[in-house]
Coordinates of C-alpha atoms in Angstrom, one line a residue:
X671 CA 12.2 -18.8 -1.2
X672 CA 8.7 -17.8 0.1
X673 CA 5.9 -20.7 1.0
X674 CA 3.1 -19.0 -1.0
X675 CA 3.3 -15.6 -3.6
X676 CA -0.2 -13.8 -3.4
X677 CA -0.3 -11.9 -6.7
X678 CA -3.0 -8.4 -5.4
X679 CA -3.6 -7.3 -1.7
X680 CA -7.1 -6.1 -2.0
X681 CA -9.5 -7.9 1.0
X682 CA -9.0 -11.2 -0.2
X683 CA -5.4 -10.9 -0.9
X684 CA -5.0 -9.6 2.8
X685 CA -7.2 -12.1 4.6
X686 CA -5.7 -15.4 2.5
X687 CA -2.0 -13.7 3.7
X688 CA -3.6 -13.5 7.4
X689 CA -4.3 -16.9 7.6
X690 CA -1.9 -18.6 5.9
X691 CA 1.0 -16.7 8.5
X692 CA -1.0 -17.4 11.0
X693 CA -0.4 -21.2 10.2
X694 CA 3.3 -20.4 10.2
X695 CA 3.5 -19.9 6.0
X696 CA 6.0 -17.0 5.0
X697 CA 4.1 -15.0 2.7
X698 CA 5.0 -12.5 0.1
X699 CA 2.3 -10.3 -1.6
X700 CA 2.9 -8.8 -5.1
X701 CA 0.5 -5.5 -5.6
X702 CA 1.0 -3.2 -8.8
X703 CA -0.6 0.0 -7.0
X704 CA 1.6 2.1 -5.2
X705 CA -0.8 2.7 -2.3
X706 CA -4.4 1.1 -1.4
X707 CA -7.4 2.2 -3.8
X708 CA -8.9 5.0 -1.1
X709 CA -12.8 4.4 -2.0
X710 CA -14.8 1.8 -1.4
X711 CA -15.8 -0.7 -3.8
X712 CA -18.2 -3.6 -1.9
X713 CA -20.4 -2.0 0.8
X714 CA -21.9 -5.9 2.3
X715 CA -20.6 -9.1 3.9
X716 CA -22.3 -11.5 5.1
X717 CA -22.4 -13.7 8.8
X718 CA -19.9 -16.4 7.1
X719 CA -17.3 -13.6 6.4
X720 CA -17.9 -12.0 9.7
X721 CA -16.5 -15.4 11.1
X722 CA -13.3 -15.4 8.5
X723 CA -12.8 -11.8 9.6
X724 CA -12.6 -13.1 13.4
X725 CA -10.7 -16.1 12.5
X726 CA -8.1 -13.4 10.8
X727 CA -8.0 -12.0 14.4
X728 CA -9.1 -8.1 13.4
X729 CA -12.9 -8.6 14.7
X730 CA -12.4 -6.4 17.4
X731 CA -10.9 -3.6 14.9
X732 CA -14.1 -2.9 13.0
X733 CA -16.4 -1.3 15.2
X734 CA -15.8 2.3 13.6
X735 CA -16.0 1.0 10.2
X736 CA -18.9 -1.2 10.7
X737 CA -22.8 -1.4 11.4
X738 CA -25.9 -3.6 10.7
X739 CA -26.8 -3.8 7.5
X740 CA -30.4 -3.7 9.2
X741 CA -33.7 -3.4 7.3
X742 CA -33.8 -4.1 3.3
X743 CA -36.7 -3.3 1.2
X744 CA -37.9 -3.1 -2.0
X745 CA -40.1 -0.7 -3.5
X746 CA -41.7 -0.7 -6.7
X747 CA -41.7 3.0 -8.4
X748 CA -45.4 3.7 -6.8
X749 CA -43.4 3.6 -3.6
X750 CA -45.6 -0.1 -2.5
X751 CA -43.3 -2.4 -0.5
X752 CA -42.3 -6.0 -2.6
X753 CA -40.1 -7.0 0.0
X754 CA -39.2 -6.6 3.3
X755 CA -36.7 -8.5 5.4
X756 CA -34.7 -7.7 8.2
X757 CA -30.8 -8.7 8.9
X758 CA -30.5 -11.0 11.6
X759 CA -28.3 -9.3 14.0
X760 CA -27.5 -12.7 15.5
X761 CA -27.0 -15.1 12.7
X762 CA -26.0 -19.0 12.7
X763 CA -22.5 -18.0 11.9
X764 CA -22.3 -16.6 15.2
X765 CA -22.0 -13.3 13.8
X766 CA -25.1 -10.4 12.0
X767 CA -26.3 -12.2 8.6
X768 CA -25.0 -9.5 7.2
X769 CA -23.0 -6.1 7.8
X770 CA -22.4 -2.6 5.9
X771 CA -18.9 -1.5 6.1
X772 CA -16.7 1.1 4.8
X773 CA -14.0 -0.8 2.7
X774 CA -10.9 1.3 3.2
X775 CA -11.2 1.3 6.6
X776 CA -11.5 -2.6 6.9
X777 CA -8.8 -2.9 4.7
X778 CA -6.5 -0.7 6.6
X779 CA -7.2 -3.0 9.8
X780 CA -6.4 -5.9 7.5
X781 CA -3.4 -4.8 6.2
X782 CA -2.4 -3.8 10.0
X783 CA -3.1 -7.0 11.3
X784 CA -0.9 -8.2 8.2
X785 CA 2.2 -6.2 9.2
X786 CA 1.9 -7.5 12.7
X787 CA 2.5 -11.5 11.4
X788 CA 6.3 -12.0 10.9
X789 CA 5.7 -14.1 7.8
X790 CA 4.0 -11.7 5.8
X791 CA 5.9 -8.5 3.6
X792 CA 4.2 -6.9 1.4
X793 CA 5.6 -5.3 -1.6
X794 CA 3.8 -1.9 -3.6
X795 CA 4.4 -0.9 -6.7
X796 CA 5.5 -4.4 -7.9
X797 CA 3.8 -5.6 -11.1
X798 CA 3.8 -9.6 -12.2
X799 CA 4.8 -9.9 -15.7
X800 CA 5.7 -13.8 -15.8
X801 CA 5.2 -17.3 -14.0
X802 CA 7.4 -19.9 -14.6
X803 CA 5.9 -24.0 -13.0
X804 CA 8.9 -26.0 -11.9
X805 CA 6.3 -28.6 -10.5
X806 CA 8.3 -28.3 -7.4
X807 CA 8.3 -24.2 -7.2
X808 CA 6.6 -21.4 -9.2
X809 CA 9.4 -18.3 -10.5
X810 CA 7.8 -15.1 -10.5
X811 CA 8.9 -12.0 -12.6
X812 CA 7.9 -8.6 -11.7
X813 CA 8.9 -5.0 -12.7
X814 CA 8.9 -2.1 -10.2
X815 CA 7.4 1.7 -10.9
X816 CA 11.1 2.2 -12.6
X817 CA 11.0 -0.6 -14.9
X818 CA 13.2 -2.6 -12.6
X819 CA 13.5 -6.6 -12.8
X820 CA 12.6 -8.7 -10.2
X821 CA 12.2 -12.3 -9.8
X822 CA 11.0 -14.3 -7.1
X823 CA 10.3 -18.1 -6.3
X824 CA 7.8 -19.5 -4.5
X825 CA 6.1 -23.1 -3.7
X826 CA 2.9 -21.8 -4.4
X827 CA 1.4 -18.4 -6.4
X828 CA -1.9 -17.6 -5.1
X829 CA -3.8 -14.7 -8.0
X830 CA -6.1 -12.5 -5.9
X831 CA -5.6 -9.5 -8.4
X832 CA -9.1 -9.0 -9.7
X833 CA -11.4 -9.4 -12.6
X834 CA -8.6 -8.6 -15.1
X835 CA -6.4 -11.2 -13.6
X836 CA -2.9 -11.8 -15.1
X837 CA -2.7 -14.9 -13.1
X838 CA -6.1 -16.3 -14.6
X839 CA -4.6 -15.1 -17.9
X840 CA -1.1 -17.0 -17.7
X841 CA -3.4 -19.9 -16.6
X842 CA -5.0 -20.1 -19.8
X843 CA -8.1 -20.2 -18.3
X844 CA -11.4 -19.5 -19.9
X845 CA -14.7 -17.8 -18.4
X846 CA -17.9 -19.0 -18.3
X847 CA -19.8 -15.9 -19.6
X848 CA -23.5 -16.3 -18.0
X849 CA -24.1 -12.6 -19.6
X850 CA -26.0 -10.5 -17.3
X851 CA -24.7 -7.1 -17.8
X852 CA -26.3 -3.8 -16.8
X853 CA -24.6 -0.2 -16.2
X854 CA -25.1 1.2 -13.3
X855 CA -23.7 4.9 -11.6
X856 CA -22.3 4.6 -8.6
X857 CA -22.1 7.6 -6.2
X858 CA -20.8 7.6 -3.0
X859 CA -21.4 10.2 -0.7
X860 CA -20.8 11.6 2.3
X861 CA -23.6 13.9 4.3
X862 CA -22.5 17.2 5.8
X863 CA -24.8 16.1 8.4
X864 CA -25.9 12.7 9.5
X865 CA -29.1 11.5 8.8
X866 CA -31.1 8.4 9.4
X867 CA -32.2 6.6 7.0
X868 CA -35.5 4.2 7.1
X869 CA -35.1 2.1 5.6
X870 CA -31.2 1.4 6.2
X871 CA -31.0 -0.2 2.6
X872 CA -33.1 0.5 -0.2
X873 CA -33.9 -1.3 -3.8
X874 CA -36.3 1.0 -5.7
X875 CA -37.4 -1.3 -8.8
X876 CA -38.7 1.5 -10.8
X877 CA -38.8 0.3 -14.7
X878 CA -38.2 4.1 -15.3
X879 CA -34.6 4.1 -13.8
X880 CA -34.2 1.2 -11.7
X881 CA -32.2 2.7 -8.0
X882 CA -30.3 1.7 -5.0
X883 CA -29.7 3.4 -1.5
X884 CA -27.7 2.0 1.0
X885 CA -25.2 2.2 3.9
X886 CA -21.4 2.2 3.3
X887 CA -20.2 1.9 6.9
X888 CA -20.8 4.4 9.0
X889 CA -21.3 7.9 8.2
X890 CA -21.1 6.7 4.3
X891 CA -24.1 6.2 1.9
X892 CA -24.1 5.0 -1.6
X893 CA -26.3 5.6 -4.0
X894 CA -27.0 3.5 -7.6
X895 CA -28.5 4.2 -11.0
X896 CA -28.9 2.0 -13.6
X897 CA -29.0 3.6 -17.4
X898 CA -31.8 2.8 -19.1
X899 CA -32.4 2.2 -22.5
X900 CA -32.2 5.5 -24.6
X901 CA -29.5 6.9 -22.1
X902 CA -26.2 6.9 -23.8
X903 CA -23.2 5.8 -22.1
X904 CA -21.4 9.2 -22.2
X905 CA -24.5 11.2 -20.8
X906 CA -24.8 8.6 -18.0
X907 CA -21.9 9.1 -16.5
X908 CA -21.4 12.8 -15.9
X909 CA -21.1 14.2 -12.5
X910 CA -23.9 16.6 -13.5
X911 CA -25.9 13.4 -14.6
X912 CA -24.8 12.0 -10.5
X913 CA -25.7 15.0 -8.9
X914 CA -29.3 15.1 -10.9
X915 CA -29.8 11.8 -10.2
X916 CA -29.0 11.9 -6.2
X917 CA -31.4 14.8 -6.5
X918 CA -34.1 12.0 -6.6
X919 CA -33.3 11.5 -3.0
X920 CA -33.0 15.1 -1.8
X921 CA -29.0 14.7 -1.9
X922 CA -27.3 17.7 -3.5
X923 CA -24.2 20.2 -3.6
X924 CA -25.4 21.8 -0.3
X925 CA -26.4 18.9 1.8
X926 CA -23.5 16.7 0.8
X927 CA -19.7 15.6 -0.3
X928 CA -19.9 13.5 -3.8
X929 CA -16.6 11.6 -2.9
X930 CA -16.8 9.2 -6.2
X931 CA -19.2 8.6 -8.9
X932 CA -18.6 5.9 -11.6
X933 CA -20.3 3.5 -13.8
X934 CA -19.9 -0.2 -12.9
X935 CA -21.1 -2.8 -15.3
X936 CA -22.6 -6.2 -13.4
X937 CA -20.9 -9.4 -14.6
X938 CA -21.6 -13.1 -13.9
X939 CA -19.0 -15.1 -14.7
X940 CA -16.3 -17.4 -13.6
X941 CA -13.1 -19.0 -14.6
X942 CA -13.1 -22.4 -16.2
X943 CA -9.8 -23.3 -14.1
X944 CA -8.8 -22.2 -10.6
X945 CA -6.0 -24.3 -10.0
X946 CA -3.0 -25.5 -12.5
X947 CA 0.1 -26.7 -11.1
X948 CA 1.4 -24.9 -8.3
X949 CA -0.8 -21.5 -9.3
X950 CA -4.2 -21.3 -7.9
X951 CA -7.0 -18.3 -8.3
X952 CA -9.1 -16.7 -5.5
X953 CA -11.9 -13.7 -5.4
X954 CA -12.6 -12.0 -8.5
X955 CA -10.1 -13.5 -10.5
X956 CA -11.6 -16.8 -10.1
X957 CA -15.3 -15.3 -10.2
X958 CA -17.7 -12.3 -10.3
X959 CA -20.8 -11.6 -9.9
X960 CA -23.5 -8.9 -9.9
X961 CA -23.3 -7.0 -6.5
X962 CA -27.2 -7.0 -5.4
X963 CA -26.9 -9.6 -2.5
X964 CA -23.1 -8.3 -1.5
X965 CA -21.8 -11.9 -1.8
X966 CA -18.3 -11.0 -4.2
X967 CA -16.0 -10.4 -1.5
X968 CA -17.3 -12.9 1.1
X969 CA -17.7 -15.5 -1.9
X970 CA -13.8 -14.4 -1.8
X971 CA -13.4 -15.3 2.0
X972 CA -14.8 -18.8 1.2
X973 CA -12.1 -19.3 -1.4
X974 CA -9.2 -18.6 0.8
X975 CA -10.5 -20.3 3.9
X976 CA -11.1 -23.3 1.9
X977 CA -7.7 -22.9 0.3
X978 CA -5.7 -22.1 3.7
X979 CA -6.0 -25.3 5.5
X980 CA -5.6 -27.4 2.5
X981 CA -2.2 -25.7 1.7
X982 CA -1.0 -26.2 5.5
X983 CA -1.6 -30.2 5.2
X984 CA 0.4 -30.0 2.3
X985 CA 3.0 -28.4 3.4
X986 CA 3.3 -29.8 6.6
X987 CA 4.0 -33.1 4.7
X988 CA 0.0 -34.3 6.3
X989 CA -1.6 -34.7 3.2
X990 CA -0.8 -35.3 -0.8
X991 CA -0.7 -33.1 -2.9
X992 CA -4.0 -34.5 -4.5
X993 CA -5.6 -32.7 -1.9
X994 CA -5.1 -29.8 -3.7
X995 CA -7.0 -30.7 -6.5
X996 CA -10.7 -30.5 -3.6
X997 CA -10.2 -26.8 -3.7
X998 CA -11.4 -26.1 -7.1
X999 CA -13.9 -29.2 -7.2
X1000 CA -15.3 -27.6 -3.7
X1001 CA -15.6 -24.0 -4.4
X1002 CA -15.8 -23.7 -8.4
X1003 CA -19.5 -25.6 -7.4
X1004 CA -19.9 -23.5 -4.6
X1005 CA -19.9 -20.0 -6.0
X1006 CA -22.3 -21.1 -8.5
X1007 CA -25.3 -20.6 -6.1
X1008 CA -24.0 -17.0 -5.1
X1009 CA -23.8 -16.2 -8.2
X1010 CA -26.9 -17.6 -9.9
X1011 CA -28.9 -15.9 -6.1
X1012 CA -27.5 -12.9 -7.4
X1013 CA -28.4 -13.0 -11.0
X1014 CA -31.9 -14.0 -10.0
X1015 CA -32.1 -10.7 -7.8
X1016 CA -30.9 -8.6 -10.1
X1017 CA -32.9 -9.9 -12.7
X1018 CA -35.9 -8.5 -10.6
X1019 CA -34.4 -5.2 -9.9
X1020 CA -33.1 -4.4 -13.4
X1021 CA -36.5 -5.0 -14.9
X1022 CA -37.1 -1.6 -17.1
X1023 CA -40.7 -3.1 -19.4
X1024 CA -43.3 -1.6 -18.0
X1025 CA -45.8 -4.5 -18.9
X1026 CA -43.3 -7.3 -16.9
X1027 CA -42.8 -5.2 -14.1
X1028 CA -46.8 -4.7 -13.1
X1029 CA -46.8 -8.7 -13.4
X1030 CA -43.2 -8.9 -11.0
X1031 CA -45.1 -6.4 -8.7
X1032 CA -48.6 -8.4 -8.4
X1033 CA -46.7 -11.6 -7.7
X1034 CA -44.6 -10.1 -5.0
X1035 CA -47.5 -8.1 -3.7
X1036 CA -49.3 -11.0 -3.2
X1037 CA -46.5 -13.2 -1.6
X1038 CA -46.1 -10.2 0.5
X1039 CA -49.8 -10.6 1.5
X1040 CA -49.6 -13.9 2.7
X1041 CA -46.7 -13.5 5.2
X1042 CA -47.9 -13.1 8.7
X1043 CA -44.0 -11.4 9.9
X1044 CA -41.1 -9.4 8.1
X1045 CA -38.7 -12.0 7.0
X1046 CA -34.9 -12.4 8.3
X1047 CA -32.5 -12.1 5.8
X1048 CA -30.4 -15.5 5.9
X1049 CA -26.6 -15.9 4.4
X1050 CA -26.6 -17.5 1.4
X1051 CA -25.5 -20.6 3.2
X1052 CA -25.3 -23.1 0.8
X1053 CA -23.3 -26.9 1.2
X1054 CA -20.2 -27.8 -0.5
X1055 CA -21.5 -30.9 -2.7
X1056 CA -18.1 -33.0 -3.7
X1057 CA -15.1 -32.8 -2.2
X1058 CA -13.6 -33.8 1.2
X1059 CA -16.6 -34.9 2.5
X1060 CA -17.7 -38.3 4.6
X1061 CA -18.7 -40.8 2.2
X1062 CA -20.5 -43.8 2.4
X1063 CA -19.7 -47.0 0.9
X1064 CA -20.5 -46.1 -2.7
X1065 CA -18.8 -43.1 -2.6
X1066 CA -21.1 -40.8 -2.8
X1067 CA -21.4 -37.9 -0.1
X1068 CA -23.6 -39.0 3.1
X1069 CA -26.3 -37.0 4.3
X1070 CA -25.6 -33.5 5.9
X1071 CA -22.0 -33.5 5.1
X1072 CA -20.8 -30.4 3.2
X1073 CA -23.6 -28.2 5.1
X1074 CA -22.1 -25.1 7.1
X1075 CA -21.9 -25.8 10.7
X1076 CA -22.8 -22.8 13.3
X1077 CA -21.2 -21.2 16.0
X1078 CA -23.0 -21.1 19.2
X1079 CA -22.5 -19.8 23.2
X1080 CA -20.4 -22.1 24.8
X1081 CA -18.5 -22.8 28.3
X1082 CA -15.4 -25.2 28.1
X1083 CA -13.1 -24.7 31.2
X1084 CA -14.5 -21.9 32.8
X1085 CA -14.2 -19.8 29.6
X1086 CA -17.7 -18.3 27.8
X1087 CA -17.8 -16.9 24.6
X1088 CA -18.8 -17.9 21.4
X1089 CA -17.0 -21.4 19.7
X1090 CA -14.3 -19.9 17.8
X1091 CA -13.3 -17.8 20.6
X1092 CA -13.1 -20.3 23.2
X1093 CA -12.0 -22.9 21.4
X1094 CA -10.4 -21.8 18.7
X1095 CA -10.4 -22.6 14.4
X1096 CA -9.3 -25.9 13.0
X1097 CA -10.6 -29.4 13.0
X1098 CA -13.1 -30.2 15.6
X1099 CA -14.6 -33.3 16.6
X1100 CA -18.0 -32.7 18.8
X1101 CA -19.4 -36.3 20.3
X1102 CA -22.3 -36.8 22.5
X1103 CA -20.3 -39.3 24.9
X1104 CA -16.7 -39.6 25.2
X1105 CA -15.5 -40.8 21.5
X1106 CA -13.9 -44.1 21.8
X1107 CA -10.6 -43.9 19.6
X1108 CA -7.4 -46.1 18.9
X1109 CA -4.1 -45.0 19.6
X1110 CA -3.3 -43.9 15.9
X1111 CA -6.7 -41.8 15.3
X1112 CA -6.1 -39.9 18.3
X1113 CA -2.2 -39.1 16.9
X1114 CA -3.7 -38.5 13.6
X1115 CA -6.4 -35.9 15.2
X1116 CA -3.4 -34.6 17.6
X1117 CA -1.4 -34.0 14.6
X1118 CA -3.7 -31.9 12.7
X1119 CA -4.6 -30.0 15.9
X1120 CA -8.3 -30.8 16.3
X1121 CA -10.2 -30.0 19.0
X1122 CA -12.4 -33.0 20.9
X1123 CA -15.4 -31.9 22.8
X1124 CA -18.0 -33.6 24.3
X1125 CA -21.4 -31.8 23.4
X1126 CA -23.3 -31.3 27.2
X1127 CA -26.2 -29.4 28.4
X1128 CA -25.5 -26.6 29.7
X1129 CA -27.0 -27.4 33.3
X1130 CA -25.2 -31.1 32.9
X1131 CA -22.3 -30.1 35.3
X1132 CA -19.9 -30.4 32.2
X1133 CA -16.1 -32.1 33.4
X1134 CA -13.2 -30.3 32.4
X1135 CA -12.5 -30.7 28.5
X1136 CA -16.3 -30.7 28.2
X1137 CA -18.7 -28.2 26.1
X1138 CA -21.2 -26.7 28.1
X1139 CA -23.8 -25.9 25.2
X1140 CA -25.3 -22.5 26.6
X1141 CA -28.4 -22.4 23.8
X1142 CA -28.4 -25.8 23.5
X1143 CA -27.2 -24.9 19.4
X1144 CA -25.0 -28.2 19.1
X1145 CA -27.1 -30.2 21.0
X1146 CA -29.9 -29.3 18.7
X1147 CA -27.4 -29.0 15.5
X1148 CA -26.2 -33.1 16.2
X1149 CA -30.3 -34.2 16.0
X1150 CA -29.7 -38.2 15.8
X1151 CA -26.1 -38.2 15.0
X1152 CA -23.4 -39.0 17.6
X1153 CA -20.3 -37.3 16.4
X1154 CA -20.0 -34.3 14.5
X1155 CA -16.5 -33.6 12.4
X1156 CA -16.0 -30.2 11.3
X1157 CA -13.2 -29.1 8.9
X1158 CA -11.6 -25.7 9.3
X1159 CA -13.1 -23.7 6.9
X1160 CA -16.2 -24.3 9.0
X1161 CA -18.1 -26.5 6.9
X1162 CA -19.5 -30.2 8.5
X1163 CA -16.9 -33.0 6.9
X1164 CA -19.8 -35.3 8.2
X1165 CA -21.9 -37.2 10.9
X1166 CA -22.8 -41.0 11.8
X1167 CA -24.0 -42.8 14.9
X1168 CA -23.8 -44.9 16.8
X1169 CA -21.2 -46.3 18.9
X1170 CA -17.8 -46.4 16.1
X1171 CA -19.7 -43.0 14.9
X1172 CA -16.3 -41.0 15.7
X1173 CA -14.1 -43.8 14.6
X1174 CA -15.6 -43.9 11.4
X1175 CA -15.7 -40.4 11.0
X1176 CA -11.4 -40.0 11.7
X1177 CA -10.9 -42.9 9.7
X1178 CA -12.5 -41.6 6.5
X1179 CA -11.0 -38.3 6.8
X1180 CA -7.3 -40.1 7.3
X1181 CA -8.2 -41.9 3.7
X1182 CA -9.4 -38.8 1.9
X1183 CA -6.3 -36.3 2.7
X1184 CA -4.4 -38.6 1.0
X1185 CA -6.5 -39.9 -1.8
X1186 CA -6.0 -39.4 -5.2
X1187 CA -6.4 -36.2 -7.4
X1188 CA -10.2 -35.3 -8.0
X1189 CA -11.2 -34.5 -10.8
X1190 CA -14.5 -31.6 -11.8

């Protein structure tokens, strides 16, 4: 019997096995396809999945397949700038607010890092045809590439296996529909000859045929064309009609490689039910949304960090099983502002009236005006709103809890580096002075395997066991409140001060792991 089944092992799938093993889960992945899809499909993560990735343990794989995103504009189709903003290459995450990669090649150093965990096996070629709920295991059926039966059993079935999802579909699970749907041709290419492109990333919101041109990783471009009205579907999606199109930006036959061209039709939706039983739902089975601000896959990272540490409690026999029931209360609210972010940018860039877009272009001229410096692009980072959170006395969510905490330069025994490297991932409680703690809070934070840290300046002469704050980022971070408790999924549990502010703090999370079932 395996701990968890993952059902699809494309980036999510590989990063929710990655950190489950690495918490000691054995861990077997289901994928129908006999080998991995060789072209990529996102292009963008952001700063938040650029710490998963590290947490996963492959951050120092990724240089070849990686680069800053870097510059982002947006053009009307005189060629006037709307928008410009820059990609900070040194984000609050601790990582670039966001970064172009080449998808194959990051999933080839995920699924290496996968083979090198002892919990996880991966099986090709397999295809789920059946779940069975026990309530105290899940049976899985599955046919091979012959036909051949197979059944499996596991404690818990994790569906990472896209927008057509068998998993969401044995759940019984609707989908909120929030209908935004465009077609779009998608052509990526590789240049004979490299070539440097200013800006790195470009939106061209031309009513005439709205267009995008941006990096793919290094030494990859991808280009984007949305049909327009009066285009017919089976016109559209010609190579002849990619290679005229790509024309519009001086790529053709001679200059470069068309590796794959395809229409993709944007979707924003997600499921009504991520969780039943023992079966849960992650990535695009659980949501999708249109790809202008790159946030599908690392909306996906979010679901299976949130889901990882939750899953270990439970199994380790730390928490109830109601704890369970936070994951879909926590993220099904969570994606919702990816989503909607994305829908509101694409609504923007798919504008194709003429009359509408002279009046999106004079208001964004204008704001454009009034700025005295490019803007940074920021993560969408965005708090978790319900949940396991610190609450006060009414119940209700304090202040600053659910808010994404940062990752700053930090000394702690000699070793510098940023947090998660020198400390390490899981539970952390950060106190201005030494927290004052009973005998069973301590066990209780020893048990989960929390870091304590005392927060000091970084020319404090910091004691052994002590945080030397390099950029003063906690310090700053902490403003009035004495103790800071962060889950490990890297979003703030909660703050308080004063003197019991860590007490209280330990005490409420000991209450909420093992409260009952929330309900959405």
């Amino acid at each position: 019997m395996t701990d968890v089944l993952i059902v699809g092992y494309g980036p999510v799938g590989q990063v929710a096995a990655i950190l489950l093993a690495q918490r000691g889960f054995t861990v077997r992945v289901l994928e129908k396809w006999t080998t991995p899809y060789s072209m990529p499909r996102a292009v963008s993560y952001d700063g938040e999945a650029s710490r998963i990735l590290a947490a996963c343990g492959v951050a120092d794989r990724l240089g070849d397949v990686t680069e800053l995103s870097g510059e982002y504009t947006w053009k009307n189709g005189f060629g006037r700038t709307l928008l410009h903003v820059r990609a900070a290459p040194d984000g609050p995450s601790g990582w670039p607010d966001s970064t172009s990669f080449y998808q194959p090649g990051v999933e080839e150093r995920l699924a290496e890092r996968g083979a090198e965990l002892p919990g996880v096996q991966v099986q090709r070629g397999v295809e789920v045809t059946g779940l069975t709920d026990h309530s105290d295991r899940v049976e899985v059926t599955a046919v091979d590439g012959d036909g051949g039966p197979h059944t499996y059993t596991a404690s818990w079935v994790l569906g990472c296996d896209g927008a057509n999802s068998f998993v969401r579909g044995w759940l019984g699970a609707g989908v909120t529909d929030l209908d935004f749907t465009h077609d779009w041709l998608v052509c990526d290419v590789v240049l004979h000859t490299p070539r440097e492109f200013t800006p790195n990333n470009l939106q061209i919101c031309d009513p005439a045929r709205p267009r995008t041109a941006v990096s793919a990783g290094p030494n990859h471009r991808r280009w984007e064309f949305m049909r327009v009205p009066g285009e017919t579907l089976e016109e559209f999606r010609t190579e002849a009609s990619a290679w005229r199109l790509l024309g519009l930006f001086d790529i053709t036959p001679d200059n470069a490689r068309l590796d794959r061209y395809g229409v993709y039709t944007t979707q924003a939706c997600s499921a009504d039910v991520w969780r039943r039983g023992r079966v849960f739902l992650a990535g695009d089975a659980a949501h999708v949304m249109p790809p202008f601000l790159g946030q599908g896959m690392s909306s996906g990272f979010r679901d299976v960090v949130n889901l990882a540490w939750k899953l270990d409690l439970v199994r380790r026999g730390r928490a109830g099983e109601a704890l369970l029931d936070t994951y879909q209360v926590e993220r099904r609210a969570h994606v919702q502002h990816a989503i909607r972010m994305s829908m509101d940018s694409g609504a923007v860039i798919c504008e194709t009236d003429p009359k509408k877009a002279a009046g999106r272009d004079s208001v964004m001229l204008a704001a454009l005006r009034r700025r005295t410096q490019q803007r940074h692009v920021r993560s969408l980072r965005e708090a978790i709103v319900d949940g396991v959170l610190h609450r006060a006395d009414d119940g209700t969510p304090t202040p600053r809890a659910g808010e994404p905490a940062p990752q700053g330069r930090v000394t702690v025994d000699g070793r510098t580096g940023g947090f998660d490297d020198v400390v390490g991932v899981g539970f952390t409680l950060l106190t201005r002075e030494p927290a004052t703690l009973d005998d069973d809070a301590v066990a209780f934070l020893d048990d989960l395997g929390a870091y304590r840290l005392v927060v000091r300046p970084a020319d404090d002469g910091a004691a052994a066991g002590d945080l030397a704050d390099l950029d003063g980022v906690y310090s700053t971070w902490l403003g009035g409140a004495d103790a800071a408790l962060i889950r490990p999924d890297f979003y703030l549990f909660g703050v308080a001060a004063g003197p019991d502010a860590a007490a209280t703090l330990v005490a409420d999370l000991r209450r909420q792991v093992a409260a009952p079932a929330l309900h959405p």
